[in-house]
Amino acid sequence: MNSHEDFNDLFLPERIDEQITYLASIRDAQRKGISGAPTVAALQNIYKDDEGILERAWARIIEADSQPPRETMTIVPIDQNQGAGTMQESEIFAGGTISPERTRYGQPAKRIRHRVWSVLGLVAAVTIVLVNIFAWGSLRQTHQNAPNNKISGNKVTPIPMGKQLCSFSGLAQGLYVSWSAQGKLAISSPGDLEIINASNCVPILTYRQTVENAPHTMLTFRGLDASWSPDGQRLVVAGAGASILDAKTGKVLLRYYPGNNMWYGVHSTEVYTSAWSPDGKYIASIVDTDVYHLHAERLSVQIWDASSGKLIRTLVTGLWNGVYDTLAWSPDGRYIAVGEARTGGDPFHQINSIYADTVYIWKASSGQLVVRFNPLTINSHQVKIDAHLPPNEQIAWSPDSKFLATASQDVVQGWDIMTGKELYSFNAKRTVPGITSLTWSPDGRYLAMAGYLNVRLWNVHTRKFGYTYVIGNNMIVTGVSWSPNSTMLATMEQNVIDHNASATLRIWGTA
Amino acid sequence: MHQSRHPVSTEESPVAVLYQRHAHLLLAYIRPRVSSKEDAEDLLVEVFLIAMRSEVPLRLSESEQLTWLRHVAHNKIIDRYRHIGRLPAFSSLDEVAETLFADDELTPESQALRNGDYAQLRNYLASLPQFHQEVLWLRFAKGLSTKEIARRLAKSDNAIRMLLSRTLNRLRSLYELHQEGEQTHE
């Protein structure tokens, strides 16, 4: 056995090449007994593995590049000092950000078929647009009468549980979905936001993030996490900074940057997710004030004014840079809750051996921290925590703001906010594996949980699972949103195997 | 635009040069942050397709290019994790069902297997200064001697020897000390 000092001087500068060559030649079975051999073998395996990935990835890149470009490839360079005042939107979008169809990588055999389909698709698209224009007038007439009642009117026509009302498959990649009080849906794919009429799944408006509407911003190439203002008139769209959009025109009313850090003339900040105060005056956001700072604990929670874009206060800094962190403003407006999950610990020895989830609740008016707790450590099931899973802490308020539901590592828990007591908890590893979304129905009856296998409705009153929506083969649900009257659910599904298959938005009944 | 299948020659397109310079470093950044090598490959492709269709990287210095690529990768990882993150590398519902009914005890092990045994080492490698990463890559992926590495990176042979031996001693203490400690306790 070596002493610990040996660890500092085994590899010698003067003999390093020979040592590596010798240690690399040692066979598997003998490695354990020879100092340095396991490390050299591990490094060889890591780099061999990586070289394989690099070769395959390169082959795919040039394969994708050999396909005919669908849009102009020339763009005007960004003026570092002036932003991009003179650029045409289409040019910027073509070069600067990513249009969904250009991210697809076709297989060689599919390429010719693709060209034929492109032409056919164009003809079909023009036809559909024309038909829609003609149909639109009459549809609008019709919807003013009956079907709108299903969505936003006072009369509620129940749609049977699981029955599909309509669907939309226009996005190449679908990520978020959010239902407005006005019966509209905002759905998003990287760099692109689509507003859809929820009663018939017909698109109304498209918003694309460009250098023009997001100046001094590195176009994010990221799904635009959008959330409706309570009155359904505006949308807050997260990206490199946040934008407030007029939902009718798609115009940017305001931009908010969470910090002043700039990198090469663009903001090096990100807004990950945002929530409106119920009165529509303020927005709370989880933000990254310096994307290029590699330290992991760099997220903050900020409250800002939705009409002036001014920072009101920072609730917390130093949150773990977990991409699953969630934020929710209580429906009564009094509290802001954030779910944080972190992995790691000692960066050298114990990495990935720690998994901790934390829920914070602040008083919105004063910014005072009301409570901070770790749901998984309190759970009565003593679930074995898997530190290798990506950090994920989902939270959802009950409509009366008295309870908070949390989900992390597939453990779903309910909390009484006044007493801090756990009301219920169950392990959903077998029933809804891989929960990535937890949403409370506005009538308080159900918790909708989406995982990689299904979407399940859990009845909060009976504490039993109700309806199960089984996702198709190779599909995943990337977003879930309730209709304001709780009679319908919108789900965004995406094929994870076939990159050419488009994402599908479905609206189905829950009555 | 003519491009060879191997990103080895410098007389190629800008994206080939970009790939040759940064792909391995970007992969080192991506790999510990995703759960499978397939995910890492997908992300690498996505990031370089964006780079290929953007003028931005051409106007940046070498180190700025890597920072830019990391930012794009960072955003792509967020999208993937937020929505797809916990999806295991299954291809069909049947396979998922099989796992659902498998013994709970197996889950962490199979997860570890999927991540590879080197998650910790990869994390450390990704946290090393860029120059250290270059040296290790040239030694272990490209099989170059310290002399050749020195020539390539315009440093003295001595400096490369020092750096490589120090880095390897450190890596060994991280990778082997922990294991030996466990054996001593048994």
mmCIF file of N, CA and C in Angstrom, chain A residues 365-468:
data_model
loop_
_atom_site.group_PDB
_atom_site.id
_atom_site.type_symbol
_atom_site.label_atom_id
_atom_site.label_comp_id
_atom_site.label_asym_id
_atom_site.label_seq_id
_atom_site.Cartn_x
_atom_site.Cartn_y
_atom_site.Cartn_z
ATOM 1 N N SER A 365 -44.684 41.051 -0.156
ATOM 2 C CA SER A 365 -44.715 42.494 0.116
ATOM 3 C C SER A 365 -43.427 42.998 0.768
ATOM 4 N N SER A 366 -42.819 42.160 1.610
ATOM 5 C CA SER A 366 -41.642 42.637 2.337
ATOM 6 C C SER A 366 -40.353 41.945 1.914
ATOM 7 N N GLY A 367 -40.480 40.832 1.223
ATOM 8 C CA GLY A 367 -39.292 40.078 0.842
ATOM 9 C C GLY A 367 -38.740 39.242 1.984
ATOM 10 N N GLN A 368 -39.505 39.173 3.078
ATOM 11 C CA GLN A 368 -39.047 38.424 4.245
ATOM 12 C C GLN A 368 -39.198 36.913 4.005
ATOM 13 N N LEU A 369 -38.140 36.178 4.327
ATOM 14 C CA LEU A 369 -38.200 34.720 4.169
ATOM 15 C C LEU A 369 -39.089 34.146 5.262
ATOM 16 N N VAL A 370 -40.151 33.469 4.870
ATOM 17 C CA VAL A 370 -41.099 32.931 5.843
ATOM 18 C C VAL A 370 -40.659 31.539 6.287
ATOM 19 N N VAL A 371 -40.271 30.728 5.323
ATOM 20 C CA VAL A 371 -39.880 29.360 5.669
ATOM 21 C C VAL A 371 -38.915 28.815 4.622
ATOM 22 N N ARG A 372 -38.070 27.922 5.063
ATOM 23 C CA ARG A 372 -37.168 27.222 4.154
ATOM 24 C C ARG A 372 -37.086 25.792 4.661
ATOM 25 N N PHE A 373 -37.378 24.834 3.807
ATOM 26 C CA PHE A 373 -37.318 23.443 4.268
ATOM 27 C C PHE A 373 -36.873 22.504 3.151
ATOM 28 N N ASN A 374 -36.496 21.296 3.535
ATOM 29 C CA ASN A 374 -36.016 20.301 2.583
ATOM 30 C C ASN A 374 -37.017 19.158 2.509
ATOM 31 N N PRO A 375 -37.918 19.188 1.535
ATOM 32 C CA PRO A 375 -38.990 18.195 1.485
ATOM 33 C C PRO A 375 -38.506 16.744 1.551
ATOM 34 N N LEU A 376 -37.457 16.410 0.796
ATOM 35 C CA LEU A 376 -37.060 14.994 0.732
ATOM 36 C C LEU A 376 -36.553 14.460 2.070
ATOM 37 N N THR A 377 -35.983 15.316 2.877
ATOM 38 C CA THR A 377 -35.470 14.823 4.155
ATOM 39 C C THR A 377 -36.604 14.602 5.152
ATOM 40 N N ILE A 378 -37.757 15.202 4.862
ATOM 41 C CA ILE A 378 -38.885 15.046 5.777
ATOM 42 C C ILE A 378 -39.792 13.902 5.324
ATOM 43 N N ASN A 379 -39.655 13.486 4.069
ATOM 44 C CA ASN A 379 -40.627 12.520 3.534
ATOM 45 C C ASN A 379 -40.647 11.230 4.347
ATOM 46 N N SER A 380 -41.853 10.747 4.558
ATOM 47 C CA SER A 380 -42.030 9.601 5.439
ATOM 48 C C SER A 380 -41.690 8.279 4.753
ATOM 49 N N HIS A 381 -41.375 8.322 3.470
ATOM 50 C CA HIS A 381 -41.115 7.066 2.755
ATOM 51 C C HIS A 381 -39.656 6.663 2.769
ATOM 52 N N GLN A 382 -38.821 7.548 3.263
ATOM 53 C CA GLN A 382 -37.385 7.275 3.292
ATOM 54 C C GLN A 382 -36.889 6.796 1.929
ATOM 55 N N VAL A 383 -37.284 7.541 0.905
ATOM 56 C CA VAL A 383 -36.905 7.158 -0.454
ATOM 57 C C VAL A 383 -35.395 7.276 -0.625
ATOM 58 N N LYS A 384 -34.855 6.278 -1.282
ATOM 59 C CA LYS A 384 -33.422 6.292 -1.556
ATOM 60 C C LYS A 384 -33.142 7.410 -2.558
ATOM 61 N N ILE A 385 -32.340 8.357 -2.189
ATOM 62 C CA ILE A 385 -32.082 9.496 -3.070
ATOM 63 C C ILE A 385 -31.002 9.139 -4.080
ATOM 64 N N ASP A 386 -31.305 9.392 -5.340
ATOM 65 C CA ASP A 386 -30.360 9.075 -6.400
ATOM 66 C C ASP A 386 -29.642 10.356 -6.832
ATOM 67 N N ALA A 387 -28.408 10.482 -6.399
ATOM 68 C CA ALA A 387 -27.671 11.726 -6.636
ATOM 69 C C ALA A 387 -27.312 11.921 -8.106
ATOM 70 N N HIS A 388 -27.472 10.877 -8.915
ATOM 71 C CA HIS A 388 -27.114 11.017 -10.325
ATOM 72 C C HIS A 388 -28.219 11.635 -11.161
ATOM 73 N N LEU A 389 -29.423 11.721 -10.598
ATOM 74 C CA LEU A 389 -30.512 12.308 -11.378
ATOM 75 C C LEU A 389 -30.332 13.820 -11.455
ATOM 76 N N PRO A 390 -30.765 14.401 -12.584
ATOM 77 C CA PRO A 390 -30.654 15.854 -12.678
ATOM 78 C C PRO A 390 -31.471 16.518 -11.578
ATOM 79 N N PRO A 391 -30.960 17.605 -11.009
ATOM 80 C CA PRO A 391 -31.698 18.273 -9.945
ATOM 81 C C PRO A 391 -33.057 18.771 -10.440
ATOM 82 N N ASN A 392 -34.083 18.484 -9.698
ATOM 83 C CA ASN A 392 -35.434 18.795 -10.130
ATOM 84 C C ASN A 392 -36.326 18.991 -8.927
ATOM 85 N N GLU A 393 -36.846 20.190 -8.762
ATOM 86 C CA GLU A 393 -37.779 20.438 -7.663
ATOM 87 C C GLU A 393 -38.991 21.161 -8.241
ATOM 88 N N GLN A 394 -40.072 20.440 -8.361
ATOM 89 C CA GLN A 394 -41.309 21.020 -8.887
ATOM 90 C C GLN A 394 -42.172 21.490 -7.727
ATOM 91 N N ILE A 395 -42.801 22.648 -7.898
ATOM 92 C CA ILE A 395 -43.706 23.125 -6.859
ATOM 93 C C ILE A 395 -45.006 23.623 -7.483
ATOM 94 N N ALA A 396 -46.107 23.564 -6.727
ATOM 95 C CA ALA A 396 -47.395 24.082 -7.208
ATOM 96 C C ALA A 396 -48.236 24.521 -6.018
ATOM 97 N N TRP A 397 -48.818 25.726 -6.113
ATOM 98 C CA TRP A 397 -49.692 26.231 -5.055
ATOM 99 C C TRP A 397 -51.100 25.689 -5.246
ATOM 100 N N SER A 398 -51.803 25.469 -4.134
ATOM 101 C CA SER A 398 -53.232 25.175 -4.243
ATOM 102 C C SER A 398 -53.921 26.509 -4.550
ATOM 103 N N PRO A 399 -55.087 26.464 -5.199
ATOM 104 C CA PRO A 399 -55.745 27.720 -5.590
ATOM 105 C C PRO A 399 -56.068 28.616 -4.391
ATOM 106 N N ASP A 400 -56.276 28.047 -3.195
ATOM 107 C CA ASP A 400 -56.577 28.888 -2.034
ATOM 108 C C ASP A 400 -55.302 29.365 -1.320
ATOM 109 N N SER A 401 -54.166 29.061 -1.884
ATOM 110 C CA SER A 401 -52.852 29.495 -1.360
ATOM 111 C C SER A 401 -52.527 28.923 0.017
ATOM 112 N N LYS A 402 -53.262 27.909 0.458
ATOM 113 C CA LYS A 402 -52.987 27.346 1.781
ATOM 114 C C LYS A 402 -51.982 26.196 1.731
ATOM 115 N N PHE A 403 -51.927 25.560 0.579
ATOM 116 C CA PHE A 403 -51.083 24.365 0.469
ATOM 117 C C PHE A 403 -50.095 24.483 -0.679
ATOM 118 N N LEU A 404 -49.020 23.742 -0.525
ATOM 119 C CA LEU A 404 -48.016 23.699 -1.583
ATOM 120 C C LEU A 404 -47.719 22.230 -1.865
ATOM 121 N N ALA A 405 -47.723 21.880 -3.140
ATOM 122 C CA ALA A 405 -47.341 20.509 -3.503
ATOM 123 C C ALA A 405 -45.917 20.564 -4.048
ATOM 124 N N THR A 406 -45.115 19.561 -3.720
ATOM 125 C CA THR A 406 -43.744 19.500 -4.225
ATOM 126 C C THR A 406 -43.482 18.122 -4.829
ATOM 127 N N ALA A 407 -42.592 18.077 -5.784
ATOM 128 C CA ALA A 407 -42.177 16.792 -6.351
ATOM 129 C C ALA A 407 -40.692 16.867 -6.662
ATOM 130 N N SER A 408 -39.959 15.904 -6.126
ATOM 131 C CA SER A 408 -38.539 15.805 -6.411
ATOM 132 C C SER A 408 -38.188 14.331 -6.317
ATOM 133 N N GLN A 409 -37.391 13.848 -7.255
ATOM 134 C CA GLN A 409 -37.018 12.423 -7.279
ATOM 135 C C GLN A 409 -38.263 11.535 -7.258
ATOM 136 N N ASP A 410 -39.328 12.023 -7.888
ATOM 137 C CA ASP A 410 -40.598 11.295 -7.993
ATOM 138 C C ASP A 410 -41.319 11.113 -6.657
ATOM 139 N N VAL A 411 -40.908 11.838 -5.647
ATOM 140 C CA VAL A 411 -41.653 11.836 -4.390
ATOM 141 C C VAL A 411 -42.561 13.065 -4.395
ATOM 142 N N VAL A 412 -43.864 12.822 -4.327
ATOM 143 C CA VAL A 412 -44.828 13.919 -4.342
ATOM 144 C C VAL A 412 -45.282 14.153 -2.904
ATOM 145 N N GLN A 413 -45.250 15.413 -2.495
ATOM 146 C CA GLN A 413 -45.622 15.733 -1.123
ATOM 147 C C GLN A 413 -46.549 16.944 -1.100
ATOM 148 N N GLY A 414 -47.423 16.972 -0.095
ATOM 149 C CA GLY A 414 -48.298 18.121 0.081
ATOM 150 C C GLY A 414 -48.007 18.757 1.428
ATOM 151 N N TRP A 415 -47.994 20.102 1.469
ATOM 152 C CA TRP A 415 -47.606 20.815 2.684
ATOM 153 C C TRP A 415 -48.653 21.836 3.082
ATOM 154 N N ASP A 416 -48.924 21.893 4.391
ATOM 155 C CA ASP A 416 -49.771 22.944 4.928
ATOM 156 C C ASP A 416 -48.848 24.116 5.244
ATOM 157 N N ILE A 417 -49.062 25.232 4.564
ATOM 158 C CA ILE A 417 -48.120 26.338 4.689
ATOM 159 C C ILE A 417 -48.189 26.996 6.070
ATOM 160 N N MET A 418 -49.378 27.028 6.677
ATOM 161 C CA MET A 418 -49.518 27.686 7.975
ATOM 162 C C MET A 418 -48.819 26.905 9.089
ATOM 163 N N THR A 419 -48.963 25.573 9.052
ATOM 164 C CA THR A 419 -48.389 24.769 10.137
ATOM 165 C C THR A 419 -47.033 24.165 9.768
ATOM 166 N N GLY A 420 -46.743 24.136 8.464
ATOM 167 C CA GLY A 420 -45.487 23.533 8.016
ATOM 168 C C GLY A 420 -45.521 22.017 8.037
ATOM 169 N N LYS A 421 -46.716 21.459 8.196
ATOM 170 C CA LYS A 421 -46.821 19.996 8.293
ATOM 171 C C LYS A 421 -46.969 19.342 6.926
ATOM 172 N N GLU A 422 -46.387 18.149 6.828
ATOM 173 C CA GLU A 422 -46.571 17.362 5.614
ATOM 174 C C GLU A 422 -47.947 16.706 5.692
ATOM 175 N N LEU A 423 -48.764 16.931 4.664
ATOM 176 C CA LEU A 423 -50.127 16.391 4.682
ATOM 177 C C LEU A 423 -50.187 15.007 4.059
ATOM 178 N N TYR A 424 -49.446 14.852 3.003
ATOM 179 C CA TYR A 424 -49.401 13.550 2.339
ATOM 180 C C TYR A 424 -48.088 13.442 1.593
ATOM 181 N N SER A 425 -47.728 12.218 1.310
ATOM 182 C CA SER A 425 -46.535 12.018 0.497
ATOM 183 C C SER A 425 -46.599 10.627 -0.105
ATOM 184 N N PHE A 426 -46.214 10.521 -1.332
ATOM 185 C CA PHE A 426 -46.153 9.190 -1.949
ATOM 186 C C PHE A 426 -45.042 9.141 -2.984
ATOM 187 N N ASN A 427 -44.577 7.918 -3.187
ATOM 188 C CA ASN A 427 -43.511 7.696 -4.149
ATOM 189 C C ASN A 427 -44.137 7.354 -5.498
ATOM 190 N N ALA A 428 -43.923 8.206 -6.490
ATOM 191 C CA ALA A 428 -44.561 8.002 -7.798
ATOM 192 C C ALA A 428 -43.617 7.359 -8.810
ATOM 193 N N LYS A 429 -42.529 6.774 -8.312
ATOM 194 C CA LYS A 429 -41.526 6.200 -9.217
ATOM 195 C C LYS A 429 -42.139 5.163 -10.171
ATOM 196 N N ARG A 430 -43.119 4.423 -9.677
ATOM 197 C CA ARG A 430 -43.730 3.409 -10.522
ATOM 198 C C ARG A 430 -45.003 3.889 -11.205
ATOM 199 N N THR A 431 -45.622 4.917 -10.661
ATOM 200 C CA THR A 431 -46.891 5.360 -11.241
ATOM 201 C C THR A 431 -46.725 6.499 -12.250
ATOM 202 N N VAL A 432 -45.894 7.468 -11.918
ATOM 203 C CA VAL A 432 -45.594 8.556 -12.868
ATOM 204 C C VAL A 432 -44.078 8.764 -12.875
ATOM 205 N N PRO A 433 -43.348 7.836 -13.507
ATOM 206 C CA PRO A 433 -41.893 7.953 -13.429
ATOM 207 C C PRO A 433 -41.368 9.206 -14.123
ATOM 208 N N GLY A 434 -40.367 9.809 -13.519
ATOM 209 C CA GLY A 434 -39.696 10.975 -14.114
ATOM 210 C C GLY A 434 -40.556 12.215 -14.179
ATOM 211 N N ILE A 435 -41.151 12.596 -13.047
ATOM 212 C CA ILE A 435 -42.034 13.765 -13.062
ATOM 213 C C ILE A 435 -41.254 15.036 -13.421
ATOM 214 N N THR A 436 -41.691 15.692 -14.492
ATOM 215 C CA THR A 436 -41.041 16.948 -14.869
ATOM 216 C C THR A 436 -42.019 18.110 -14.786
ATOM 217 N N SER A 437 -43.265 17.799 -14.444
ATOM 218 C CA SER A 437 -44.240 18.879 -14.369
ATOM 219 C C SER A 437 -45.302 18.541 -13.334
ATOM 220 N N LEU A 438 -45.597 19.530 -12.496
ATOM 221 C CA LEU A 438 -46.594 19.355 -11.448
ATOM 222 C C LEU A 438 -47.486 20.594 -11.485
ATOM 223 N N THR A 439 -48.764 20.418 -11.767
ATOM 224 C CA THR A 439 -49.658 21.580 -11.844
ATOM 225 C C THR A 439 -50.960 21.287 -11.123
ATOM 226 N N TRP A 440 -51.434 22.266 -10.359
ATOM 227 C CA TRP A 440 -52.641 22.123 -9.572
ATOM 228 C C TRP A 440 -53.795 22.673 -10.409
ATOM 229 N N SER A 441 -54.913 21.961 -10.492
ATOM 230 C CA SER A 441 -56.029 22.485 -11.285
ATOM 231 C C SER A 441 -56.601 23.705 -10.569
ATOM 232 N N PRO A 442 -57.069 24.706 -11.341
ATOM 233 C CA PRO A 442 -57.563 25.932 -10.711
ATOM 234 C C PRO A 442 -58.728 25.693 -9.746
ATOM 235 N N ASP A 443 -59.497 24.589 -9.920
ATOM 236 C CA ASP A 443 -60.584 24.305 -8.973
ATOM 237 C C ASP A 443 -60.082 23.536 -7.748
ATOM 238 N N GLY A 444 -58.820 23.263 -7.705
ATOM 239 C CA GLY A 444 -58.220 22.640 -6.527
ATOM 240 C C GLY A 444 -58.384 21.138 -6.434
ATOM 241 N N ARG A 445 -59.043 20.542 -7.439
ATOM 242 C CA ARG A 445 -59.374 19.129 -7.331
ATOM 243 C C ARG A 445 -58.198 18.202 -7.633
ATOM 244 N N TYR A 446 -57.501 18.518 -8.693
ATOM 245 C CA TYR A 446 -56.451 17.598 -9.157
ATOM 246 C C TYR A 446 -55.059 18.202 -9.134
ATOM 247 N N LEU A 447 -54.113 17.308 -8.977
ATOM 248 C CA LEU A 447 -52.725 17.641 -9.303
ATOM 249 C C LEU A 447 -52.415 16.869 -10.583
ATOM 250 N N ALA A 448 -52.014 17.590 -11.617
ATOM 251 C CA ALA A 448 -51.621 16.900 -12.855
ATOM 252 C C ALA A 448 -50.111 16.692 -12.794
ATOM 253 N N MET A 449 -49.707 15.439 -12.987
ATOM 254 C CA MET A 449 -48.277 15.123 -12.958
ATOM 255 C C MET A 449 -47.893 14.534 -14.303
ATOM 256 N N ALA A 450 -46.847 15.069 -14.895
ATOM 257 C CA ALA A 450 -46.393 14.528 -16.174
ATOM 258 C C ALA A 450 -45.001 13.956 -16.013
ATOM 259 N N GLY A 451 -44.826 12.750 -16.527
ATOM 260 C CA GLY A 451 -43.507 12.112 -16.515
ATOM 261 C C GLY A 451 -43.183 11.649 -17.915
ATOM 262 N N TYR A 452 -42.221 10.741 -18.060
ATOM 263 C CA TYR A 452 -41.866 10.340 -19.421
ATOM 264 C C TYR A 452 -42.737 9.202 -19.961
ATOM 265 N N LEU A 453 -43.630 8.707 -19.124
ATOM 266 C CA LEU A 453 -44.473 7.601 -19.564
ATOM 267 C C LEU A 453 -45.926 8.023 -19.724
ATOM 268 N N ASN A 454 -46.371 8.914 -18.835
ATOM 269 C CA ASN A 454 -47.788 9.263 -18.830
ATOM 270 C C ASN A 454 -48.037 10.611 -18.153
ATOM 271 N N VAL A 455 -49.288 11.041 -18.283
ATOM 272 C CA VAL A 455 -49.741 12.190 -17.507
ATOM 273 C C VAL A 455 -50.853 11.641 -16.617
ATOM 274 N N ARG A 456 -50.773 11.860 -15.327
ATOM 275 C CA ARG A 456 -51.792 11.328 -14.431
ATOM 276 C C ARG A 456 -52.404 12.443 -13.602
ATOM 277 N N LEU A 457 -53.697 12.300 -13.379
ATOM 278 C CA LEU A 457 -54.394 13.251 -12.530
ATOM 279 C C LEU A 457 -54.578 12.604 -11.169
ATOM 280 N N TRP A 458 -54.138 13.272 -10.146
ATOM 281 C CA TRP A 458 -54.237 12.756 -8.790
ATOM 282 C C TRP A 458 -55.287 13.584 -8.053
ATOM 283 N N ASN A 459 -56.331 12.930 -7.591
ATOM 284 C CA ASN A 459 -57.405 13.637 -6.912
ATOM 285 C C ASN A 459 -56.954 14.014 -5.495
ATOM 286 N N VAL A 460 -56.880 15.301 -5.232
ATOM 287 C CA VAL A 460 -56.335 15.773 -3.960
ATOM 288 C C VAL A 460 -57.282 15.439 -2.803
ATOM 289 N N HIS A 461 -58.603 15.409 -3.088
ATOM 290 C CA HIS A 461 -59.574 15.143 -2.023
ATOM 291 C C HIS A 461 -59.593 13.667 -1.633
ATOM 292 N N THR A 462 -59.633 12.791 -2.639
ATOM 293 C CA THR A 462 -59.689 11.353 -2.326
ATOM 294 C C THR A 462 -58.283 10.763 -2.160
ATOM 295 N N ARG A 463 -57.284 11.544 -2.571
ATOM 296 C CA ARG A 463 -55.882 11.115 -2.546
ATOM 297 C C ARG A 463 -55.666 9.822 -3.337
ATOM 298 N N LYS A 464 -56.305 9.805 -4.482
ATOM 299 C CA LYS A 464 -56.145 8.652 -5.366
ATOM 300 C C LYS A 464 -55.903 9.134 -6.790
ATOM 301 N N PHE A 465 -55.239 8.280 -7.563
ATOM 302 C CA PHE A 465 -55.043 8.619 -8.967
ATOM 303 C C PHE A 465 -56.348 8.472 -9.713
ATOM 304 N N GLY A 466 -56.639 9.442 -10.574
ATOM 305 C CA GLY A 466 -57.818 9.346 -11.424
ATOM 306 C C GLY A 466 -57.380 8.940 -12.813
ATOM 307 N N TYR A 467 -57.648 9.803 -13.749
ATOM 308 C CA TYR A 467 -57.390 9.489 -15.148
ATOM 309 C C TYR A 467 -55.888 9.400 -15.451
ATOM 310 N N THR A 468 -55.559 8.461 -16.328
ATOM 311 C CA THR A 468 -54.176 8.339 -16.797
ATOM 312 C C THR A 468 -54.142 8.514 -18.298
#
